[in-house]
Coordinates of C-alpha atoms in Angstrom, one line a residue:
M1 CA 247.5 15.6 189.5
M2 CA 249.4 14.9 186.3
W3 CA 249.5 17.5 183.5
L4 CA 249.8 16.1 179.9
P5 CA 251.1 17.9 176.9
S6 CA 248.2 20.1 175.6
N7 CA 249.4 19.5 172.0
L8 CA 248.4 15.8 171.7
K9 CA 247.4 15.0 168.1
G10 CA 244.8 12.4 167.3
D11 CA 241.1 11.6 167.4
S12 CA 240.7 10.4 171.0
I13 CA 242.4 10.0 174.3
E14 CA 241.9 7.2 176.8
V15 CA 243.1 6.9 180.4
S16 CA 243.0 3.5 182.0
A17 CA 244.2 2.3 185.4
M18 CA 243.9 -0.5 187.8
I19 CA 242.1 0.7 191.0
K20 CA 241.6 -1.2 194.2
R21 CA 239.4 0.2 197.1
E22 CA 238.9 -0.8 200.7
N23 CA 236.3 0.3 203.3
I24 CA 235.3 3.5 201.4
I25 CA 232.2 4.6 203.4
A26 CA 228.9 5.6 201.9
G27 CA 229.0 9.2 200.7
S28 CA 232.7 8.8 199.9
Y29 CA 234.2 7.6 196.7
A30 CA 237.3 6.7 194.8
S31 CA 237.8 8.7 191.6
M32 CA 239.8 9.0 188.4
M33 CA 239.6 12.3 186.6
L34 CA 240.2 13.3 183.0
R35 CA 240.0 17.0 182.2
I36 CA 240.6 19.0 179.1
D37 CA 240.5 22.8 179.4
P38 CA 238.9 25.1 178.7
K39 CA 235.5 23.3 179.1
V40 CA 236.3 20.7 176.4
F41 CA 235.8 17.7 178.6
F42 CA 235.5 16.9 182.3
D43 CA 234.7 13.6 184.1
N44 CA 235.7 12.8 187.7
M45 CA 233.4 9.8 188.0
A46 CA 231.7 11.4 191.0
N47 CA 228.3 10.0 190.0
R48 CA 229.5 6.4 189.8
Q49 CA 229.9 6.0 193.5
M50 CA 233.0 3.8 193.6
N51 CA 232.9 3.0 197.3
G52 CA 232.9 0.0 199.5
T53 CA 235.6 -2.7 199.0
K54 CA 236.6 -4.1 195.7
N55 CA 239.7 -5.8 194.4
W56 CA 241.7 -4.6 191.5
E57 CA 239.4 -3.3 188.7
N58 CA 240.3 -1.8 185.3
I59 CA 238.8 1.7 185.1
K60 CA 238.7 3.7 181.9
L61 CA 237.8 7.2 180.7
K62 CA 237.8 8.2 177.0
T63 CA 236.9 11.3 175.0
K64 CA 237.6 13.1 171.8
L65 CA 240.7 15.3 171.3
V66 CA 240.2 18.8 170.0
P67 CA 243.8 20.2 169.7
N68 CA 242.8 23.6 168.4
Q69 CA 240.5 24.2 171.4
T70 CA 242.8 22.6 174.0
E71 CA 244.9 24.6 176.5
G72 CA 245.4 22.0 179.2
I73 CA 245.0 18.2 179.7
S74 CA 245.2 16.7 183.2
I75 CA 244.4 13.5 184.9
A76 CA 244.2 12.8 188.6
F77 CA 243.3 10.0 191.1
F78 CA 241.8 10.9 194.4
L79 CA 239.8 9.7 197.3
S80 CA 236.9 11.9 198.4
G81 CA 236.1 11.1 202.0
E82 CA 237.1 8.1 204.1
G83 CA 238.6 4.8 203.2
K84 CA 241.6 3.5 201.1
M85 CA 242.4 3.3 197.5
W86 CA 245.3 2.0 195.4
V87 CA 246.2 2.9 191.8
D88 CA 248.5 1.0 189.5
D89 CA 249.2 0.4 185.8
V90 CA 248.2 3.8 184.5
L91 CA 248.1 3.9 180.7
I92 CA 247.4 6.9 178.6
T93 CA 246.7 6.3 174.9
V94 CA 245.9 8.4 171.9
D95 CA 244.0 6.5 169.2
G96 CA 245.1 3.3 171.0
K97 CA 248.8 4.2 171.1
D98 CA 250.8 4.6 174.3
I99 CA 251.9 8.3 174.4
T100 CA 255.1 7.4 176.2
K101 CA 256.3 5.1 173.4
E102 CA 255.0 6.7 170.2
V103 CA 256.5 9.6 168.3
G104 CA 254.9 12.1 166.0
M105 CA 251.8 12.4 168.3
F106 CA 252.1 16.1 168.9
V107 CA 250.9 19.2 167.1
P108 CA 254.0 21.5 166.7
F109 CA 254.3 24.2 169.4
A110 CA 255.5 27.7 168.6
K111 CA 259.2 28.2 168.3
G112 CA 261.1 28.0 171.6
I113 CA 259.0 25.4 173.4
S114 CA 262.0 23.4 174.6
E115 CA 262.8 23.5 178.3
P116 CA 266.5 24.0 179.0
A117 CA 268.0 22.6 182.2
S118 CA 270.0 25.8 182.8
S119 CA 269.2 29.5 182.4
G120 CA 272.9 30.3 181.9
I121 CA 272.8 32.7 184.9
S122 CA 275.4 31.8 187.5
D123 CA 274.8 32.9 191.1
F124 CA 275.8 36.4 191.8
N125 CA 276.0 38.8 194.8
T126 CA 273.2 41.2 195.5
T127 CA 273.7 45.0 195.9
P128 CA 271.1 47.7 196.2
E129 CA 271.9 48.9 192.7
I130 CA 271.6 45.3 191.2
D131 CA 268.4 44.8 193.2
Q132 CA 266.8 47.9 191.8
R133 CA 267.8 47.0 188.2
L134 CA 266.2 43.6 188.6
V135 CA 263.0 45.1 190.1
D136 CA 262.8 47.3 187.0
L137 CA 263.5 44.3 184.8
G138 CA 260.8 42.3 186.4
R139 CA 258.2 45.0 185.8
I140 CA 259.3 45.7 182.2
W141 CA 259.6 42.1 181.3
G142 CA 256.1 41.4 182.6
F143 CA 254.7 44.5 181.0
L144 CA 256.1 43.6 177.6
K145 CA 254.9 40.0 178.0
Y146 CA 251.3 41.0 178.4
R147 CA 251.1 44.3 176.5
H148 CA 253.4 44.2 173.5
P149 CA 251.7 43.0 170.3
A150 CA 254.8 41.1 169.1
V151 CA 255.1 39.1 172.3
A152 CA 251.3 38.5 172.2
Q153 CA 251.7 36.8 168.9
G154 CA 254.1 34.2 170.4
K155 CA 257.0 35.3 168.2
Y156 CA 259.5 35.1 171.1
D157 CA 260.6 32.7 173.8
W158 CA 260.0 35.3 176.5
D159 CA 261.6 33.2 179.3
Q160 CA 264.8 33.0 177.3
Q161 CA 264.6 36.8 176.7
L162 CA 264.4 37.2 180.5
F163 CA 267.6 35.2 181.0
K164 CA 269.4 37.3 178.4
S165 CA 268.2 40.5 180.0
I166 CA 269.3 39.3 183.5
D167 CA 272.8 38.6 182.2
A168 CA 273.0 42.0 180.5
I169 CA 271.6 43.9 183.5
I170 CA 273.9 42.5 186.1
R171 CA 276.9 42.9 183.8
A172 CA 276.1 46.5 182.9
K173 CA 278.7 48.9 184.1
D174 CA 276.4 51.9 184.5
N175 CA 272.9 53.1 183.8
K176 CA 273.7 54.0 180.2
S177 CA 274.6 50.4 179.5
V178 CA 271.2 49.4 181.0
E179 CA 269.5 51.9 178.8
A180 CA 271.3 50.6 175.8
H181 CA 270.0 47.1 176.5
Y182 CA 266.4 48.2 176.8
A183 CA 266.7 50.4 173.7
M184 CA 267.9 47.4 171.7
L185 CA 265.2 45.1 173.2
L186 CA 262.4 47.5 172.3
D187 CA 263.8 48.0 168.8
S188 CA 264.0 44.3 168.2
L189 CA 260.3 43.9 169.0
G190 CA 259.4 46.4 166.3
A191 CA 257.5 49.7 166.2
T192 CA 253.9 49.8 167.6
A193 CA 250.9 52.1 167.3
N194 CA 250.2 54.6 170.0
Y195 CA 247.2 53.0 171.8
A196 CA 244.7 55.3 173.5
K197 CA 243.3 54.5 177.0
P198 CA 239.9 52.9 176.6
Q199 CA 236.8 54.5 177.9
L200 CA 235.3 51.7 179.9
E201 CA 232.3 51.8 182.3
N202 CA 232.1 50.3 185.8
V203 CA 235.9 50.0 186.2
V204 CA 236.7 49.0 189.8
H205 CA 240.5 48.4 189.6
E206 CA 243.2 49.0 187.0
V207 CA 246.9 48.7 186.7
D208 CA 248.9 51.8 187.7
Y209 CA 251.4 52.5 185.0
S210 CA 253.0 55.5 186.8
W211 CA 256.0 53.3 187.6
I212 CA 257.1 54.0 184.0
D213 CA 257.5 57.7 184.8
G214 CA 259.8 56.8 187.7
L215 CA 262.3 54.7 185.6
S216 CA 265.7 56.2 185.5
F217 CA 265.9 55.9 181.7
N218 CA 265.7 58.4 178.9
N219 CA 262.4 59.6 177.5
D220 CA 262.7 57.6 174.3
I221 CA 262.6 54.3 176.3
K222 CA 259.8 55.5 178.5
N223 CA 257.7 56.8 175.6
K224 CA 258.0 53.5 173.8
L225 CA 256.6 51.8 176.9
R226 CA 253.8 54.3 177.3
R227 CA 252.7 53.8 173.8
I228 CA 251.6 50.1 174.5
R229 CA 250.0 50.6 177.9
Y230 CA 246.6 50.1 176.4
S231 CA 247.3 47.8 173.4
N232 CA 244.6 45.3 172.8
F233 CA 244.4 41.9 171.1
D234 CA 242.0 39.4 169.6
Q235 CA 244.2 36.6 171.1
H236 CA 247.3 36.2 173.2
H237 CA 250.1 33.6 173.3
Y238 CA 250.3 33.5 177.1
F239 CA 246.7 33.8 178.2
S240 CA 243.0 33.4 177.3
F241 CA 239.8 33.2 179.3
A242 CA 237.5 30.4 180.4
G243 CA 234.2 30.3 178.6
G244 CA 231.3 31.1 180.9
A245 CA 233.0 32.0 184.2
G246 CA 235.6 34.2 182.5
N247 CA 238.6 33.7 184.8
V248 CA 242.1 33.8 183.2
L249 CA 243.7 30.6 181.7
F250 CA 247.5 30.9 181.5
K251 CA 249.0 28.9 178.6
N252 CA 252.3 28.1 177.0
E253 CA 254.1 28.5 180.3
K254 CA 257.0 26.1 180.7
K255 CA 257.2 24.0 183.8
Y256 CA 261.0 23.3 183.7
E257 CA 260.2 20.0 185.6
N258 CA 263.8 19.0 186.0
V259 CA 265.1 22.2 187.6
F260 CA 264.4 23.5 191.0
S261 CA 266.8 25.9 192.7
A262 CA 269.2 25.2 189.8
D263 CA 270.3 28.8 189.3
A264 CA 269.4 32.4 189.9
G265 CA 267.8 32.7 186.4
F266 CA 265.1 30.2 187.2
R267 CA 264.5 31.6 190.6
L268 CA 264.0 35.1 189.3
L269 CA 261.8 33.7 186.5
A270 CA 259.5 32.1 189.2
L271 CA 259.3 35.4 191.0
F272 CA 258.7 37.6 187.9
R273 CA 256.2 35.2 186.3
F274 CA 254.1 34.9 189.5
W275 CA 254.4 38.6 190.4
N276 CA 253.2 39.7 187.0
M277 CA 250.3 37.2 186.9
I278 CA 249.0 38.7 190.1
E279 CA 249.7 42.3 188.8
Y280 CA 247.6 41.9 185.7
F281 CA 245.1 39.2 186.6
S282 CA 244.2 39.2 190.3
P283 CA 241.0 41.1 191.1
Y284 CA 242.2 41.2 194.7
K285 CA 245.7 42.6 194.4
H286 CA 244.6 45.8 196.3
L287 CA 243.8 43.6 199.4
T288 CA 247.3 42.3 200.1
D289 CA 248.9 43.3 203.4
S290 CA 251.9 44.9 201.7
K291 CA 251.6 46.9 198.5
W292 CA 252.3 44.7 195.6
D293 CA 255.1 46.9 194.4
A294 CA 256.8 46.5 197.8
V295 CA 256.5 42.7 197.6
L296 CA 258.6 42.6 194.4
K297 CA 261.3 44.8 195.9
T298 CA 261.6 42.5 199.0
A299 CA 261.5 39.3 197.1
V300 CA 264.2 40.0 194.5
P301 CA 267.2 39.8 196.9
E302 CA 265.6 36.9 198.7
M303 CA 265.3 34.9 195.5
I304 CA 268.9 35.7 194.5
L305 CA 270.2 34.4 197.8
S306 CA 268.0 31.3 197.9
R307 CA 270.7 29.0 196.6
D308 CA 269.7 25.6 197.9
D309 CA 266.5 23.6 197.6
R310 CA 265.2 24.4 201.1
S311 CA 265.7 28.1 201.1
Y312 CA 264.2 28.4 197.6
G313 CA 261.2 26.3 198.6
L314 CA 260.7 28.6 201.6
S315 CA 261.1 31.7 199.3
L316 CA 258.4 30.3 197.0
L317 CA 256.1 29.7 200.0
K318 CA 256.7 33.2 201.3
M319 CA 256.2 34.7 197.8
V320 CA 252.7 33.1 197.2
S321 CA 251.7 33.8 200.8
Q322 CA 251.9 37.5 200.2
V323 CA 248.7 37.4 198.2
K324 CA 246.8 36.4 201.3
D325 CA 244.4 34.3 199.3
A326 CA 243.5 30.8 200.6
H327 CA 243.5 29.6 197.0
T328 CA 247.1 30.7 196.5
G329 CA 249.2 28.2 198.4
L330 CA 251.8 25.9 196.9
W331 CA 249.7 22.9 195.7
S332 CA 252.9 20.9 195.1
V333 CA 255.6 20.1 197.6
P334 CA 258.9 21.9 196.8
K335 CA 261.9 19.6 196.5
G336 CA 263.6 21.1 199.6
L337 CA 260.5 21.0 201.8
I338 CA 259.5 17.3 201.6
N339 CA 258.4 16.5 205.2
Y340 CA 259.0 20.1 206.2
Y341 CA 255.9 20.2 208.4
G342 CA 256.4 16.5 209.4
K343 CA 255.9 13.0 208.0
Y344 CA 254.1 11.8 211.1
R345 CA 250.8 12.9 212.6
M346 CA 249.4 12.7 216.1
P347 CA 246.1 10.9 215.8
V348 CA 243.9 13.8 216.8
E349 CA 242.2 16.8 215.3
I350 CA 243.0 20.2 216.8
R351 CA 241.1 23.5 216.4
M352 CA 241.8 26.9 217.7
I353 CA 239.0 27.6 220.2
E354 CA 238.9 30.8 222.2
G355 CA 242.5 31.5 221.0
K356 CA 243.8 28.1 222.3
A357 CA 244.8 24.9 220.5
V358 CA 242.1 22.5 221.6
V359 CA 241.8 18.7 220.9
T360 CA 238.4 18.3 219.2
K361 CA 238.6 14.7 217.9
V362 CA 240.7 11.7 218.8
F363 CA 241.3 9.0 216.2
D364 CA 242.0 5.3 216.8
S365 CA 245.6 4.3 216.9
E366 CA 247.3 1.0 217.6
K367 CA 250.3 2.8 219.1
S368 CA 250.7 2.5 222.8
G369 CA 251.7 5.4 225.1
D370 CA 250.1 8.6 226.3
K371 CA 246.9 9.7 224.8
L372 CA 245.2 13.0 224.2
S373 CA 241.6 13.6 225.2
I374 CA 238.9 15.8 223.7
G375 CA 239.0 19.2 225.4
D376 CA 242.8 19.0 226.1
V377 CA 244.4 22.5 225.6
L378 CA 247.8 22.2 224.0
I379 CA 250.3 24.7 225.5
S380 CA 253.5 23.5 223.8
K381 CA 254.7 20.9 221.3
E382 CA 258.3 19.6 221.1
H383 CA 259.3 22.3 223.6
K384 CA 258.0 25.2 221.6
K385 CA 255.1 27.3 222.8
I386 CA 252.1 27.3 220.4
E387 CA 252.6 31.1 219.9
E388 CA 256.2 30.5 218.9
I389 CA 255.1 27.9 216.4
R390 CA 252.5 30.2 215.0
D391 CA 255.0 33.0 214.6
S392 CA 257.5 30.8 212.8
L393 CA 254.9 29.7 210.3
W394 CA 253.1 32.9 209.7
A395 CA 255.3 34.2 206.8
Y396 CA 254.6 31.0 204.8
M397 CA 250.8 30.8 205.2
S398 CA 248.5 32.4 202.6
T399 CA 245.8 33.3 205.1
P400 CA 243.1 35.8 204.2
N401 CA 241.9 36.3 207.7
E402 CA 242.3 35.2 211.3
A403 CA 239.8 32.3 210.9
V404 CA 241.9 30.7 208.1
A405 CA 245.2 31.4 210.0
N406 CA 243.9 29.5 213.0
R407 CA 242.5 26.7 210.8
D408 CA 245.8 26.2 209.0
L409 CA 247.9 26.5 212.1
A410 CA 245.8 23.9 213.8
R411 CA 246.3 21.5 210.9
K412 CA 250.1 21.9 211.2
L413 CA 250.2 21.5 215.0
V414 CA 249.3 17.7 214.7
T415 CA 252.3 17.0 212.4
S416 CA 255.9 16.1 213.4
N417 CA 259.1 14.5 212.1
S418 CA 259.3 12.5 215.3
E419 CA 257.4 9.4 216.2
I420 CA 257.2 10.5 219.9
V421 CA 256.0 14.1 220.3
P422 CA 256.5 15.7 223.8
C423 CA 253.6 18.0 224.6
E424 CA 252.5 20.2 227.5
L425 CA 248.8 20.6 227.9
V426 CA 246.1 21.6 230.3
R427 CA 243.5 18.9 231.2
D428 CA 240.8 19.5 233.7
G429 CA 242.5 22.6 234.8
R430 CA 245.8 20.9 235.5
P431 CA 249.0 21.3 233.5
I432 CA 250.5 18.0 232.5
K433 CA 253.3 16.7 230.3
V434 CA 252.7 13.8 227.9
D435 CA 254.6 12.0 225.1
I436 CA 252.2 11.4 222.2
A437 CA 252.9 8.6 219.6
A438 CA 252.8 10.0 216.1
I439 CA 252.1 7.7 213.1
P440 CA 252.0 8.0 209.3
S441 CA 248.7 9.7 208.2
S442 CA 247.8 6.6 206.2
Q443 CA 247.6 4.5 209.4
I444 CA 245.2 6.8 211.2
K445 CA 241.7 5.3 211.6
P446 CA 239.3 8.2 211.0
A447 CA 236.5 8.9 213.4
S448 CA 233.0 8.0 212.3
R449 CA 231.2 10.7 210.4
D450 CA 227.7 11.4 209.2
T451 CA 227.1 9.8 205.8
V452 CA 223.5 10.8 205.4
P453 CA 222.9 13.8 203.1
F454 CA 219.7 14.8 204.9
K455 CA 217.6 13.7 207.8
M456 CA 214.7 14.7 210.0
L457 CA 215.5 16.1 213.5
D458 CA 213.1 16.6 216.4
N459 CA 210.1 19.0 215.9
N460 CA 210.0 18.4 212.1
I461 CA 213.3 20.1 211.4
L462 CA 215.1 19.1 208.2
Y463 CA 218.9 18.8 208.4
I464 CA 220.9 19.0 205.2
N465 CA 224.6 18.1 205.0
H466 CA 225.6 20.4 202.1
S467 CA 228.7 18.3 201.2
L468 CA 226.7 15.1 200.7
L469 CA 223.7 16.7 198.9
R470 CA 223.3 16.1 195.2
A471 CA 221.1 17.9 192.7
K472 CA 219.0 14.7 192.0
M473 CA 218.1 14.5 195.7
I474 CA 216.6 18.0 195.6
T475 CA 214.4 17.2 192.6
E476 CA 213.2 14.0 194.3
N477 CA 212.4 15.5 197.7
M478 CA 211.5 19.1 197.1
A479 CA 207.7 18.5 197.6
N480 CA 208.3 16.8 201.0
W481 CA 210.8 19.4 202.1
S482 CA 208.4 22.3 201.6
K483 CA 206.2 20.9 204.4
V484 CA 208.8 20.9 207.2
K485 CA 208.8 23.4 210.1
G486 CA 212.4 24.5 209.6
I487 CA 215.5 23.7 207.6
V488 CA 219.2 23.6 208.7
I489 CA 221.8 23.7 205.9
D490 CA 225.2 22.7 207.3
D491 CA 227.7 24.5 205.1
R492 CA 230.7 23.9 207.3
N493 CA 232.2 21.8 204.5
Y494 CA 232.7 21.9 200.7
P495 CA 229.8 21.2 198.3
G496 CA 229.8 17.9 196.6
D497 CA 227.7 19.3 193.7
F498 CA 226.9 22.7 192.2
L499 CA 223.5 23.5 193.7
V500 CA 223.2 27.3 193.3
F501 CA 220.5 27.1 190.7
K502 CA 219.0 23.8 192.1
L503 CA 218.2 24.6 195.7
T504 CA 217.3 28.3 195.4
P505 CA 214.0 27.6 193.6
L506 CA 212.9 26.0 196.9
L507 CA 213.7 29.3 198.7
L508 CA 212.7 32.2 196.4
T509 CA 209.4 33.3 194.8
K510 CA 211.1 35.4 192.1
P511 CA 214.5 36.0 190.4
T512 CA 216.7 37.8 192.9
D513 CA 220.1 39.5 192.7
F514 CA 222.8 37.6 194.7
V515 CA 226.2 38.4 193.4
R516 CA 228.4 40.6 191.2
F517 CA 231.7 39.8 189.5
S518 CA 234.7 41.8 188.6
S519 CA 236.8 40.5 185.7
T520 CA 239.5 41.6 183.3
S521 CA 239.7 40.9 179.6
L522 CA 241.9 39.8 176.7
Q523 CA 241.9 43.4 175.4
Y524 CA 242.9 45.1 178.7
P525 CA 244.5 42.8 181.3
G526 CA 244.7 44.5 184.6
T527 CA 241.6 46.6 184.1
F528 CA 238.7 45.0 186.1
V529 CA 235.1 45.9 185.3
M530 CA 232.2 45.2 187.6
S531 CA 229.3 43.1 186.2
S532 CA 225.6 43.5 186.6
P533 CA 224.1 41.4 189.3
L534 CA 223.5 37.7 188.7
Q535 CA 220.2 36.4 189.8
V536 CA 218.9 33.1 191.3
G537 CA 215.3 31.9 191.9
E538 CA 212.3 31.5 189.7
N539 CA 208.8 33.1 189.5
T540 CA 206.8 30.7 191.6
N541 CA 204.3 30.6 194.5
D542 CA 205.4 27.0 195.3
C543 CA 208.4 27.6 197.5
Y544 CA 209.3 27.0 201.2
Q545 CA 207.8 29.6 203.5
G546 CA 209.4 28.5 206.8
K547 CA 212.7 29.5 208.4
V548 CA 216.1 28.4 207.1
A549 CA 219.3 28.4 209.1
I550 CA 222.7 28.0 207.5
L551 CA 225.7 27.0 209.5
V552 CA 229.2 28.3 208.6
N553 CA 232.7 28.4 209.9
E554 CA 236.4 28.7 208.7
D555 CA 235.9 25.5 206.6
T556 CA 233.3 27.3 204.5
Q557 CA 235.5 28.4 201.6
S558 CA 235.3 29.2 197.9
S559 CA 232.3 27.4 196.3
A560 CA 230.8 26.9 199.8
E561 CA 230.8 30.6 200.3
Y562 CA 229.3 31.2 196.9
H563 CA 226.4 28.8 197.6
V564 CA 225.6 30.6 200.9
M565 CA 225.5 33.9 199.1
A566 CA 222.9 32.5 196.7
Y567 CA 220.8 31.1 199.6
Q568 CA 221.1 34.4 201.4
A569 CA 219.1 36.1 198.7
A570 CA 216.0 34.6 200.3
S571 CA 214.4 36.7 203.1
N572 CA 213.7 33.6 205.2
V573 CA 217.4 32.6 205.5
K574 CA 219.6 33.4 208.5
V575 CA 223.3 32.5 208.8
F576 CA 224.8 31.3 212.0
G577 CA 228.5 30.6 212.9
S578 CA 231.9 32.2 212.7
P579 CA 233.9 34.0 210.0
T580 CA 234.3 32.1 206.7
A581 CA 237.5 31.8 204.7
G582 CA 237.0 34.8 202.5
A583 CA 238.4 33.1 199.4
D584 CA 235.9 33.1 196.6
G585 CA 236.0 33.2 192.8
N586 CA 236.9 30.7 190.1
V587 CA 240.6 29.7 190.3
S588 CA 243.3 29.9 187.7
S589 CA 246.2 27.5 187.7
I590 CA 249.8 28.9 187.7
E591 CA 252.9 26.8 186.7
L592 CA 256.3 27.8 188.2
P593 CA 259.8 26.4 187.4
G594 CA 260.6 23.1 189.1
N595 CA 257.1 21.8 188.4
Q596 CA 255.6 23.9 191.1
R597 CA 251.9 24.8 191.0
T598 CA 249.8 27.5 192.7
M599 CA 246.6 29.3 191.8
L600 CA 244.9 32.6 192.0
S601 CA 241.3 33.6 192.4
G602 CA 240.6 34.8 188.9
L603 CA 237.2 36.5 189.5
G604 CA 236.2 39.1 192.0
I605 CA 233.1 38.1 194.0
Y606 CA 230.9 40.8 195.6
Y607 CA 227.4 41.1 197.0
P608 CA 224.9 43.0 194.8
D609 CA 225.7 46.2 196.7
Q610 CA 229.4 45.6 195.8
R611 CA 230.5 44.7 199.3
E612 CA 233.7 42.7 199.3
T613 CA 233.8 39.0 200.2
Q614 CA 237.5 38.4 199.7
R615 CA 239.4 38.2 203.0
V616 CA 236.1 39.2 204.8
G617 CA 234.0 36.2 204.2
I618 CA 230.2 36.1 203.8
K619 CA 227.7 38.1 205.9
I620 CA 226.7 36.3 209.1
D621 CA 223.5 37.2 210.9
E622 CA 224.5 35.8 214.3
I623 CA 228.1 35.1 215.3
V624 CA 228.3 31.8 217.2
K625 CA 231.7 30.3 218.0
P626 CA 232.4 27.0 219.7
S627 CA 233.7 27.2 223.3
I628 CA 236.2 25.0 225.1
K629 CA 233.4 24.0 227.5
G630 CA 231.1 23.1 224.7
I631 CA 233.8 20.9 223.0
R632 CA 234.4 19.1 226.3
E633 CA 230.7 18.5 226.7
G634 CA 230.4 17.2 223.1
R635 CA 228.0 19.9 222.0
D636 CA 227.6 21.6 218.6
E637 CA 226.9 25.2 219.8
V638 CA 226.3 26.6 216.4
M639 CA 223.7 23.9 215.6
E640 CA 222.1 24.6 219.0
K641 CA 221.7 28.3 218.3
A642 CA 220.2 27.6 214.9
L643 CA 217.7 25.1 216.3
E644 CA 216.8 27.6 219.0
Y645 CA 215.9 30.1 216.2
L646 CA 214.0 27.5 214.1
N647 CA 211.9 26.3 217.1
K648 CA 210.8 29.8 218.2

């Protein structure tokens, strides 16, 4: 994904590129995306079905620019499914002019938008006293960023203020010198009103400001901080909220694309920016394994000492993993971690079955040598036991629950930086040693997959592949579907379309509660209020009366989980499978120094009775897990159990 300046000035923007595609199977497609947030424009060409094989073709997307409503512009090229695509000659124009060559094409940003290559903070040694000073600074800086009216107006370059404060704090001879810095900073921001705590209903979580009481500063400083705890705004320089969904949109955050582990100032900026975004805007902060305050205390000395690209990249991974949200990984590769997990891949799929690493698919490869077989149980890789590999990766994996931990571990077990991977495994009850040829991922020939969105099974059972189903198909086939004996909806994937309000009329006779949300606001960031239930379904007698079985597993994540919650509102729906990812809610993008990107789940998602879904997953009526025996026999045991239920 490429992020463009959000302050482009003109009437229209056009993105064009030469795209070539080869052997893209039905149900898969090549895509070019143009997106302008919040909800100004979005087109990913999903409906144009760019599949099959075609030589170089000029593809274009064009839309109007609305600078005063724009907070982010991004373009992306991706392949959804199986096949190959190439992209070349990307051109971005505004009113027909190449944005890389023209000047004067930008609406002026607020003062301080430049991105320096150095914070001016040289590396320094950590001590318990310095660490605590910086922990206090991280909290105060973030608090003022999101709560002080002058900062909300965009009058200050708040990143630069952090660098100045770090310098002052680490040079201060004693606590009085630290106090003097904060007194001067608060005075420079100007006097404020004394804001009263709002009386809000249905509050489920709120920021705990008691840390102000524990600061080792005089009462004048603490009272000035207390006065703005509940300040409120009509708009804010650093955040707004998406229309409709209502998750936070972070804005005016500098990427510092040309710096990475450049100096301690940028490393601490990454920590303090991320930590405060979670502090004020995560509905799930209370669900982290460690208290969020403790995460800051641990991370400060680690960031100070991460003085090279590799250690800084690992510190970033460790930092975001503390949230334990499957949305909150690093969605960019840190400079020091390119090929960290391996640039080659063994041509197999591995899943954790019965607590063991089991080969579940074998892909074609032209490499000669030992082969793995379906049902093989991997004991060690490159002379390390699987348990040892798991323990070495755990601190860097943002895994909400055991199901996701096993899923993500299995994906990393197939990678290596060696072209020959020595493995120990158990096959047919016998331990053996093999050397597996690993190849670049691009050379792996994927296994065949179902490309049919729905089909009839024996005994008049309708099978629906949720990832391939489109809204138009529901409209065209609903009358026929209402006559089948039973329906299987396979949700062990990610939806290819938003079907919450399209498929539920087939299942429900009246509007029915299915979800609640918790969200924060522009006025009171950090205070999360529970919504009234949202409903799906329509008043109708013309709906499906038979049984519906939904299949889920660890790949059922985010929107997939949300869809299942909607379908569960129907009394004739039963869910089969194993725990889902437990990562739901619209995501909000976070930019960190060094052009690093992560996300947070910006909305809390709950059942109508306010039961949590985050880290827990959706409700499952009958737990069914694959077995090693079933894998070896080529069986889908979850499907079998669902069909058994439908055929009763």
